[in-house]
XYZ file of C-alpha atoms in Angstrom:
284
model
C -0.002 0.008 0.001
C 1.358 3.376 -0.970
C 0.684 6.042 1.687
C 2.134 9.197 3.230
C 4.050 9.143 6.489
C 1.265 11.056 8.210
C -1.046 8.211 9.189
C 1.703 5.673 9.828
C 3.556 8.051 12.186
C 0.360 9.046 13.948
C -0.337 5.351 14.650
C 3.252 4.888 15.800
C 2.818 7.875 18.102
C -0.358 6.473 19.624
C 1.140 3.008 20.133
C 4.646 4.106 21.148
C 6.889 2.555 18.482
C 8.953 3.905 15.588
C 8.762 3.359 11.818
C 12.058 2.693 10.060
C 13.129 5.013 7.219
C 15.914 3.486 5.150
C 18.074 5.403 2.704
C 17.797 3.931 -0.828
C 19.287 5.143 -4.091
C 18.187 2.636 -6.731
C 15.514 0.022 -7.372
C 17.504 -2.815 -5.803
C 17.916 -1.022 -2.480
C 14.231 -0.067 -2.495
C 13.268 -3.686 -3.195
C 15.364 -4.900 -0.227
C 13.624 -2.439 2.081
C 10.082 -3.097 0.904
C 10.573 -6.883 0.897
C 11.932 -6.780 4.461
C 8.933 -4.742 5.594
C 6.464 -7.065 3.885
C 8.079 -10.112 5.473
C 8.020 -8.397 8.898
C 4.453 -7.101 8.419
C 5.739 -3.622 9.241
C 5.157 -0.136 7.823
C 8.264 1.269 6.153
C 9.590 4.501 4.692
C 11.831 4.556 1.608
C 14.071 7.609 2.093
C 15.517 9.076 -1.093
C 18.223 11.625 -0.335
C 18.225 14.780 -2.425
C 21.982 14.509 -2.992
C 21.639 10.928 -4.267
C 18.824 11.899 -6.600
C 20.880 14.731 -8.064
C 24.117 12.779 -8.472
C 23.159 9.099 -8.885
C 19.719 8.434 -10.358
C 17.044 11.061 -11.006
C 13.735 10.856 -9.141
C 11.872 10.672 -12.467
C 13.310 7.188 -13.051
C 12.768 5.928 -9.505
C 9.457 7.199 -8.176
C 6.862 5.333 -10.224
C 8.621 1.927 -10.106
C 8.954 2.207 -6.306
C 5.291 3.185 -6.036
C 4.454 0.062 -8.053
C 6.470 -2.058 -5.614
C 4.610 -0.434 -2.715
C 1.213 -1.114 -4.269
C 2.092 -4.791 -4.634
C 2.631 -5.428 -0.902
C 0.196 -5.555 1.992
C 2.059 -3.136 4.264
C 2.153 0.644 4.288
C 5.030 2.142 2.277
C 5.900 5.813 1.951
C 8.466 7.489 -0.246
C 10.100 10.399 1.594
C 12.518 12.926 0.152
C 15.356 13.005 2.703
C 17.053 16.344 3.421
C 15.418 18.285 0.640
C 17.059 21.709 0.728
C 16.158 23.048 -2.740
C 12.581 24.357 -2.559
C 11.947 23.892 -6.287
C 13.307 20.351 -6.134
C 11.096 19.504 -3.135
C 8.065 20.681 -5.082
C 9.136 18.637 -8.152
C 9.290 15.521 -5.996
C 5.769 16.097 -4.712
C 4.547 16.600 -8.256
C 6.337 13.407 -9.336
C 4.460 11.380 -6.737
C 6.451 11.411 -3.471
C 4.015 10.848 -0.610
C 6.254 12.670 1.877
C 9.057 15.203 1.835
C 11.579 16.558 4.288
C 12.056 20.268 3.866
C 15.391 20.795 5.564
C 15.906 24.524 6.019
C 17.694 24.018 9.339
C 20.786 25.822 8.050
C 18.809 29.077 8.085
C 17.884 31.247 11.117
C 14.802 29.914 12.908
C 12.233 32.355 11.471
C 13.405 31.736 7.914
C 13.296 27.993 8.551
C 9.706 28.450 9.706
C 8.726 30.517 6.652
C 10.255 28.041 4.147
C 8.784 25.019 5.911
C 5.343 26.550 6.215
C 5.316 27.220 2.463
C 6.057 23.544 1.770
C 3.456 22.351 4.323
C 0.821 24.406 2.501
C 2.026 23.248 -0.912
C 2.013 19.551 0.105
C -1.636 19.701 1.125
C -2.663 19.641 -2.542
C -0.900 16.259 -2.857
C -2.142 14.860 0.453
C 1.531 14.455 1.353
C 3.235 14.744 4.708
C 6.114 17.056 5.605
C 9.124 16.533 7.879
C 11.445 19.305 8.947
C 14.470 19.820 11.161
C 15.467 22.132 14.009
C 19.085 21.884 15.132
C 22.142 20.808 13.144
C 22.291 17.102 12.230
C 25.939 16.816 11.257
C 27.967 13.958 9.858
C 30.751 11.856 11.318
C 34.057 13.491 10.335
C 37.215 12.033 11.837
C 36.682 12.156 15.585
C 34.115 14.967 15.400
C 30.510 14.051 16.122
C 27.698 16.075 17.608
C 28.882 19.257 19.388
C 26.992 21.390 21.899
C 26.131 23.983 19.250
C 24.382 21.351 17.125
C 21.759 20.275 19.673
C 18.123 21.189 19.075
C 16.891 23.943 21.395
C 13.597 22.575 22.807
C 11.924 26.003 23.033
C 12.785 26.774 19.390
C 11.485 23.360 18.318
C 8.198 23.813 20.179
C 7.733 27.242 18.605
C 8.603 25.806 15.159
C 6.081 22.975 15.460
C 3.284 25.320 16.462
C 4.134 27.858 13.739
C 4.474 25.473 10.790
C 2.059 22.555 11.248
C 4.635 19.949 10.221
C 3.775 16.243 10.502
C 7.027 15.312 12.220
C 10.253 16.948 13.327
C 13.865 15.710 13.215
C 15.894 16.523 16.320
C 19.625 16.752 16.954
C 20.193 15.207 20.380
C 23.339 13.167 20.048
C 23.556 11.244 16.790
C 25.312 12.113 13.540
C 24.956 10.971 9.951
C 27.461 8.375 8.794
C 29.494 5.508 10.218
C 30.999 5.744 13.707
C 34.301 4.044 14.552
C 34.063 0.450 15.722
C 32.806 0.274 19.319
C 31.853 3.950 19.587
C 28.409 4.833 20.956
C 27.192 8.435 20.967
C 25.871 10.030 24.161
C 22.258 11.119 23.751
C 20.534 14.141 25.327
C 17.215 12.426 26.039
C 15.953 15.480 27.932
C 15.591 17.264 24.556
C 13.254 14.579 23.231
C 11.249 14.406 26.468
C 10.701 18.190 26.684
C 9.535 18.550 23.082
C 7.311 15.460 23.217
C 5.559 16.486 26.399
C 4.875 19.958 24.988
C 3.674 18.975 21.498
C 2.904 15.236 21.312
C 4.181 15.361 17.700
C 5.903 12.373 16.035
C 9.657 13.012 16.439
C 12.491 11.729 14.294
C 15.977 10.336 14.954
C 18.425 10.815 12.108
C 21.715 8.935 12.105
C 20.291 5.729 13.578
C 23.222 3.643 12.270
C 25.568 2.833 15.094
C 23.471 4.648 17.678
C 23.328 1.529 19.790
C 20.481 -0.674 20.989
C 19.915 1.013 24.336
C 19.924 4.535 22.834
C 17.351 3.490 20.262
C 15.128 1.687 22.746
C 15.103 4.669 25.104
C 14.501 7.071 22.220
C 11.435 5.115 21.157
C 10.165 4.915 24.732
C 10.392 8.726 25.002
C 8.554 9.420 21.770
C 10.770 8.967 18.694
C 8.435 7.638 15.980
C 10.690 7.586 12.894
C 14.268 6.346 12.761
C 16.528 6.983 9.791
C 19.195 4.412 8.904
C 21.495 4.526 5.922
C 25.117 3.628 6.738
C 24.414 0.221 8.349
C 22.137 -0.786 5.454
C 24.700 0.123 2.814
C 27.642 -1.276 4.779
C 25.900 -4.666 4.961
C 25.506 -4.678 1.224
C 29.109 -3.663 0.648
C 30.292 -6.430 2.943
C 28.132 -8.940 1.070
C 29.891 -7.956 -2.160
C 33.318 -8.418 -0.549
C 32.387 -11.831 0.828
C 30.935 -13.074 -2.424
C 33.908 -11.878 -4.484
C 36.385 -13.342 -1.992
C 34.603 -16.689 -2.171
C 34.006 -16.641 -5.915
C 35.835 -13.876 -7.828
C 34.150 -14.883 -11.077
C 30.604 -14.440 -9.698
C 28.021 -13.199 -12.165
C 27.030 -9.566 -11.570
C 23.322 -10.397 -11.215
C 24.206 -12.941 -8.490
C 26.246 -10.282 -6.688
C 23.354 -7.827 -6.727
C 20.966 -10.492 -5.428
C 23.300 -11.078 -2.524
C 23.286 -7.386 -1.647
C 19.481 -7.418 -1.573
C 19.443 -10.312 0.887
C 22.081 -8.692 3.096
C 20.199 -5.383 3.090
C 16.954 -7.127 4.023
C 18.582 -8.733 7.057
C 19.688 -5.376 8.443
C 16.301 -3.753 7.843
C 14.551 -6.611 9.656
C 16.876 -6.182 12.646
C 16.006 -2.483 12.874
C 12.309 -3.193 12.427
C 12.465 -5.491 15.481
C 14.443 -2.862 17.462
C 12.020 -0.066 16.575
C 8.984 -2.061 17.707
C 7.299 -1.826 14.321
C 7.197 -5.540 13.514
C 3.576 -6.727 12.961
C 2.349 -3.112 13.269
C 1.071 -2.816 9.700
C -2.679 -2.285 9.454
């Protein structure tokens, strides 16, 4: 079933679990994600990153085939534009058929972020699509630099933003970063940020940078009101490792066999995160 994030996140909010959003960039990665959700009877979000769509494969070649995949399974599937920063591009994606978009104007001062996001919220209504936004600075792992104090979401700013824009969900910066942490590293989370915003707004909240965040951090995040968890690095790392293993075992492997192995490896990771998020068997 092809849907927006709105209803699936509202249900997750009522029942206190999170829906997984997995970064995909082609049809094979989308198939792995949707198949894993169908086998787990879980709602799922296919996240398509703006940078990937601009540099790897255009949304015009991806959207309709992924929608067809979604319509052929008995679980809720949304396509969400991840970190859309170009207003015109965000609108193009909605016109192309995306059921959800993230308007990430978090690099701007708060009031400009509000104005840009509010415009997209109003525009998305014509498509019955949901809108995610961000307050704070969700950085990326760079060397030994992760989240710094200046990157954390200010709860009062977030509460004001939610009330001013009418967004369907909000991404928070409270300890995680995009990318792949060093082996054994676990980020320290500021759970008080999540708790304060949730108690004031009861809005579905979003954790970006779920890869490597650690089981306990994710479980506590969900318990406090995180209803969408983004994962990219762990999903893609599993597929990369599957390629290495297959080529080491059989260097002459056929390319189609290699790709099939990556799909299976990706599915396994998605299923693990579905279990951790509490969304298994939560499809309508």
